[in-house]
PDB file of C-alpha atoms in Angstrom:
ATOM      1  CA  MET A 234       1.964 -17.817  12.700  1.00  0.00           C
ATOM      2  CA  ASN A 235       4.330 -14.929  12.039  1.00  0.00           C
ATOM      3  CA  ILE A 236       4.438 -12.195   9.430  1.00  0.00           C
ATOM      4  CA  ILE A 237       6.811 -14.116   7.176  1.00  0.00           C
ATOM      5  CA  ASP A 238       4.171 -16.811   6.774  1.00  0.00           C
ATOM      6  CA  ILE A 239       1.620 -14.262   5.614  1.00  0.00           C
ATOM      7  CA  PHE A 240       3.913 -12.104   3.461  1.00  0.00           C
ATOM      8  CA  PRO A 241       6.560 -14.424   1.945  1.00  0.00           C
ATOM      9  CA  ILE A 242       9.542 -12.065   1.520  1.00  0.00           C
ATOM     10  CA  GLN A 243      12.428 -14.334   2.471  1.00  0.00           C
ATOM     11  CA  ASN A 244      13.591 -14.920  -1.142  1.00  0.00           C
ATOM     12  CA  LEU A 245      13.302 -11.326  -2.319  1.00  0.00           C
ATOM     13  CA  THR A 246      16.214  -8.996  -2.907  1.00  0.00           C
ATOM     14  CA  ARG A 247      17.080  -6.364  -0.342  1.00  0.00           C
ATOM     15  CA  LEU A 248      15.486  -3.600  -2.435  1.00  0.00           C
ATOM     16  CA  GLN A 249      12.310  -5.602  -2.867  1.00  0.00           C
ATOM     17  CA  LYS A 250      12.127  -6.238   0.876  1.00  0.00           C
ATOM     18  CA  VAL A 251      12.533  -2.532   1.609  1.00  0.00           C
ATOM     19  CA  LEU A 252       9.786  -1.698  -0.890  1.00  0.00           C
ATOM     20  CA  CYS A 253       7.508  -4.324   0.720  1.00  0.00           C
ATOM     21  CA  VAL A 254       8.000  -2.772   4.153  1.00  0.00           C
ATOM     22  CA  LEU A 255       7.565   0.786   2.809  1.00  0.00           C
ATOM     23  CA  SER A 256       4.368  -0.133   0.919  1.00  0.00           C
ATOM     24  CA  LEU A 257       2.878  -1.335   4.198  1.00  0.00           C
ATOM     25  CA  LEU A 258       4.388   1.296   6.490  1.00  0.00           C
ATOM     26  CA  LEU A 259       3.590   4.455   4.493  1.00  0.00           C
ATOM     27  CA  PRO A 260      -0.217   4.196   4.270  1.00  0.00           C
ATOM     28  CA  TRP A 261      -0.636   3.128   7.895  1.00  0.00           C
ATOM     29  CA  ALA A 262       1.848   5.729   9.162  1.00  0.00           C
ATOM     30  CA  GLY A 263       0.035   8.321   7.034  1.00  0.00           C
ATOM     31  CA  ILE A 264      -3.121   7.630   9.067  1.00  0.00           C
ATOM     32  CA  ALA A 265      -1.186   8.121  12.302  1.00  0.00           C
ATOM     33  CA  ILE A 266       0.325  11.375  10.964  1.00  0.00           C
ATOM     34  CA  SER A 267      -3.113  12.574   9.858  1.00  0.00           C
ATOM     35  CA  LEU A 268      -4.574  11.939  13.291  1.00  0.00           C
ATOM     36  CA  THR A 269      -1.600  13.631  14.982  1.00  0.00           C
ATOM     37  CA  LEU A 270      -1.882  16.712  12.752  1.00  0.00           C
ATOM     38  CA  HIS A 271      -5.562  16.966  13.602  1.00  0.00           C
ATOM     39  CA  PHE A 272      -4.940  16.435  17.324  1.00  0.00           C
ATOM     40  CA  ILE A 273      -2.360  19.234  17.576  1.00  0.00           C
ATOM     41  CA  GLY A 274      -4.556  21.541  15.547  1.00  0.00           C
ATOM     42  CA  ILE A 275      -2.666  21.869  12.276  1.00  0.00           C
ATOM     43  CA  THR A 276      -5.467  20.407  10.162  1.00  0.00           C
ATOM     44  CA  GLU A 277      -9.174  20.897  10.631  1.00  0.00           C
ATOM     45  CA  ASN A 278     -10.195  17.529   9.159  1.00  0.00           C
ATOM     46  CA  GLU A 279      -8.463  14.402  10.480  1.00  0.00           C
ATOM     47  CA  GLY A 280      -8.416  12.912   7.001  1.00  0.00           C
ATOM     48  CA  GLU A 281      -6.687  15.720   5.126  1.00  0.00           C
ATOM     49  CA  PHE A 282      -3.193  14.172   5.133  1.00  0.00           C
ATOM     50  CA  ILE A 283      -3.563  11.594   2.340  1.00  0.00           C
ATOM     51  CA  TRP A 284       0.059  11.517   1.215  1.00  0.00           C
ATOM     52  CA  GLY A 285       0.884   8.247   2.980  1.00  0.00           C
ATOM     53  CA  CYS A 286      -1.637   6.448   0.792  1.00  0.00           C
ATOM     54  CA  VAL A 287      -0.456   8.268  -2.334  1.00  0.00           C
ATOM     55  CA  VAL A 288       3.231   7.463  -1.781  1.00  0.00           C
ATOM     56  CA  GLY A 289       2.449   3.930  -0.584  1.00  0.00           C
ATOM     57  CA  SER A 290       0.634   3.143  -3.821  1.00  0.00           C
ATOM     58  CA  CYS A 291       3.599   4.455  -5.852  1.00  0.00           C
ATOM     59  CA  VAL A 292       5.962   2.243  -3.862  1.00  0.00           C
ATOM     60  CA  LEU A 293       3.691  -0.770  -4.455  1.00  0.00           C
ATOM     61  CA  ALA A 294       3.734  -0.053  -8.179  1.00  0.00           C
ATOM     62  CA  ALA A 295       7.544   0.180  -8.158  1.00  0.00           C
ATOM     63  CA  LEU A 296       7.730  -3.187  -6.381  1.00  0.00           C
ATOM     64  CA  ALA A 297       5.360  -4.747  -8.928  1.00  0.00           C
ATOM     65  CA  LEU A 298       7.611  -3.491 -11.732  1.00  0.00           C
ATOM     66  CA  LEU A 299      10.689  -5.105 -10.142  1.00  0.00           C
ATOM     67  CA  LEU A 300       9.228  -8.605 -10.041  1.00  0.00           C
ATOM     68  CA  GLU A 301       9.654 -10.925 -13.039  1.00  0.00           C
ATOM     69  CA  LYS A 302       5.936 -11.575 -13.484  1.00  0.00           C
ATOM     70  CA  LYS A 303       4.082  -8.281 -13.849  1.00  0.00           C
ATOM     71  CA  ASP A 304       0.816  -7.597 -11.981  1.00  0.00           C
ATOM     72  CA  ILE A 305      -1.118  -4.977 -13.891  1.00  0.00           C
ATOM     73  CA  VAL A 306      -3.416  -4.233 -10.949  1.00  0.00           C
ATOM     74  CA  SER A 307      -0.495  -3.343  -8.654  1.00  0.00           C
ATOM     75  CA  ILE A 308       1.306  -1.423 -11.406  1.00  0.00           C
ATOM     76  CA  ILE A 309      -1.635   0.911 -12.020  1.00  0.00           C
ATOM     77  CA  THR A 310      -2.363   1.509  -8.336  1.00  0.00           C
ATOM     78  CA  PRO A 311      -1.133   5.151  -8.533  1.00  0.00           C
ATOM     79  CA  PHE A 312      -3.813   5.789 -11.123  1.00  0.00           C
ATOM     80  CA  TYR A 313      -6.437   4.385  -8.739  1.00  0.00           C
ATOM     81  CA  THR A 314      -5.067   6.764  -6.105  1.00  0.00           C
ATOM     82  CA  ALA A 315      -5.359   9.756  -8.383  1.00  0.00           C
ATOM     83  CA  ILE A 316      -8.929   8.840  -9.308  1.00  0.00           C
ATOM     84  CA  ILE A 317     -10.091   8.107  -5.746  1.00  0.00           C
ATOM     85  CA  PHE A 318      -8.405  11.015  -3.970  1.00  0.00           C
ATOM     86  CA  PHE A 319      -8.275  13.685  -6.681  1.00  0.00           C
ATOM     87  CA  GLY A 320     -10.666  12.730  -9.491  1.00  0.00           C
ATOM     88  CA  ILE A 321     -14.003  12.321  -7.770  1.00  0.00           C
ATOM     89  CA  GLU A 322     -15.590  14.464  -5.096  1.00  0.00           C
ATOM     90  CA  ILE A 323     -15.200  12.075  -2.148  1.00  0.00           C
ATOM     91  CA  PRO A 324     -14.371  13.886   1.068  1.00  0.00           C
ATOM     92  CA  TRP A 325     -11.007  12.893   2.523  1.00  0.00           C
ATOM     93  CA  THR A 326     -11.660  11.062   5.760  1.00  0.00           C
ATOM     94  CA  ILE A 327      -9.783   8.707   8.058  1.00  0.00           C
ATOM     95  CA  PHE A 328     -12.215   5.976   7.020  1.00  0.00           C
ATOM     96  CA  LEU A 329     -11.313   6.441   3.351  1.00  0.00           C
ATOM     97  CA  GLN A 330      -7.620   6.271   4.212  1.00  0.00           C
ATOM     98  CA  PHE A 331      -8.237   3.144   6.315  1.00  0.00           C
ATOM     99  CA  LEU A 332     -10.057   1.408   3.482  1.00  0.00           C
ATOM    100  CA  TYR A 333      -7.359   2.380   0.983  1.00  0.00           C
ATOM    101  CA  SER A 334      -4.601   1.188   3.328  1.00  0.00           C
ATOM    102  CA  CYS A 335      -6.421  -2.157   3.722  1.00  0.00           C
ATOM    103  CA  THR A 336      -6.624  -2.375  -0.072  1.00  0.00           C
ATOM    104  CA  LEU A 337      -2.887  -1.746  -0.460  1.00  0.00           C
ATOM    105  CA  THR A 338      -2.156  -4.388   2.153  1.00  0.00           C
ATOM    106  CA  VAL A 339      -4.268  -6.970   0.301  1.00  0.00           C
ATOM    107  CA  LEU A 340      -2.670  -5.989  -3.011  1.00  0.00           C
ATOM    108  CA  LEU A 341       0.807  -6.474  -1.508  1.00  0.00           C
ATOM    109  CA  TRP A 342      -0.173  -9.916  -0.236  1.00  0.00           C
ATOM    110  CA  ARG A 343      -1.574 -10.788  -3.646  1.00  0.00           C
ATOM    111  CA  LEU A 344       1.558  -9.535  -5.389  1.00  0.00           C
ATOM    112  CA  LEU A 345       3.849 -11.563  -3.170  1.00  0.00           C
ATOM    113  CA  THR A 346       1.877 -14.781  -3.264  1.00  0.00           C
ATOM    114  CA  ARG A 347       0.781 -14.877  -6.898  1.00  0.00           C
ATOM    115  CA  PHE A 348       3.279 -12.893  -8.935  1.00  0.00           C
ATOM    116  CA  ALA A 349       6.599 -13.616  -7.257  1.00  0.00           C
ATOM    117  CA  LYS A 350       9.167 -16.046  -8.655  1.00  0.00           C
ATOM    118  CA  PRO A 351       8.086 -19.693  -8.711  1.00  0.00           C
ATOM    119  CA  GLY A 352      10.408 -20.561  -5.802  1.00  0.00           C
ATOM    120  CA  GLU A 353       8.789 -17.853  -3.689  1.00  0.00           C
ATOM    121  CA  MET A 354       5.153 -18.800  -4.221  1.00  0.00           C
ATOM    122  CA  GLN A 355       3.622 -20.402  -1.175  1.00  0.00           C
ATOM    123  CA  TYR A 356      -0.117 -19.732  -1.346  1.00  0.00           C
ATOM    124  CA  ALA A 357      -1.051 -19.599  -5.032  1.00  0.00           C
TER     125      ALA A 357
END
């Protein structure tokens, strides 16, 4: 099994493919950047760099807006990000970023398998 079987992107446009990759890459790379910043001593808390998750959710929302069938859950993901990271008093930790990155990954899979064009749907 390869990644194309899990995330069916072969029939998407080039822009949609780039947004798919970015919506996966940004949150997970943000965790790596956060750990690196903590390791070299720039940040005191290893979970302070949350911007990978923030930008990744905005990219996922942009991808959801480009598809013909609209997924309201993916479209309002930036609002979830604002509530989780800025609205309530949850401390920013690597674990929170990990859970949010997992959530964005599942939402991308859901978006691609259930809300893509009919010719692209493989798992719905």
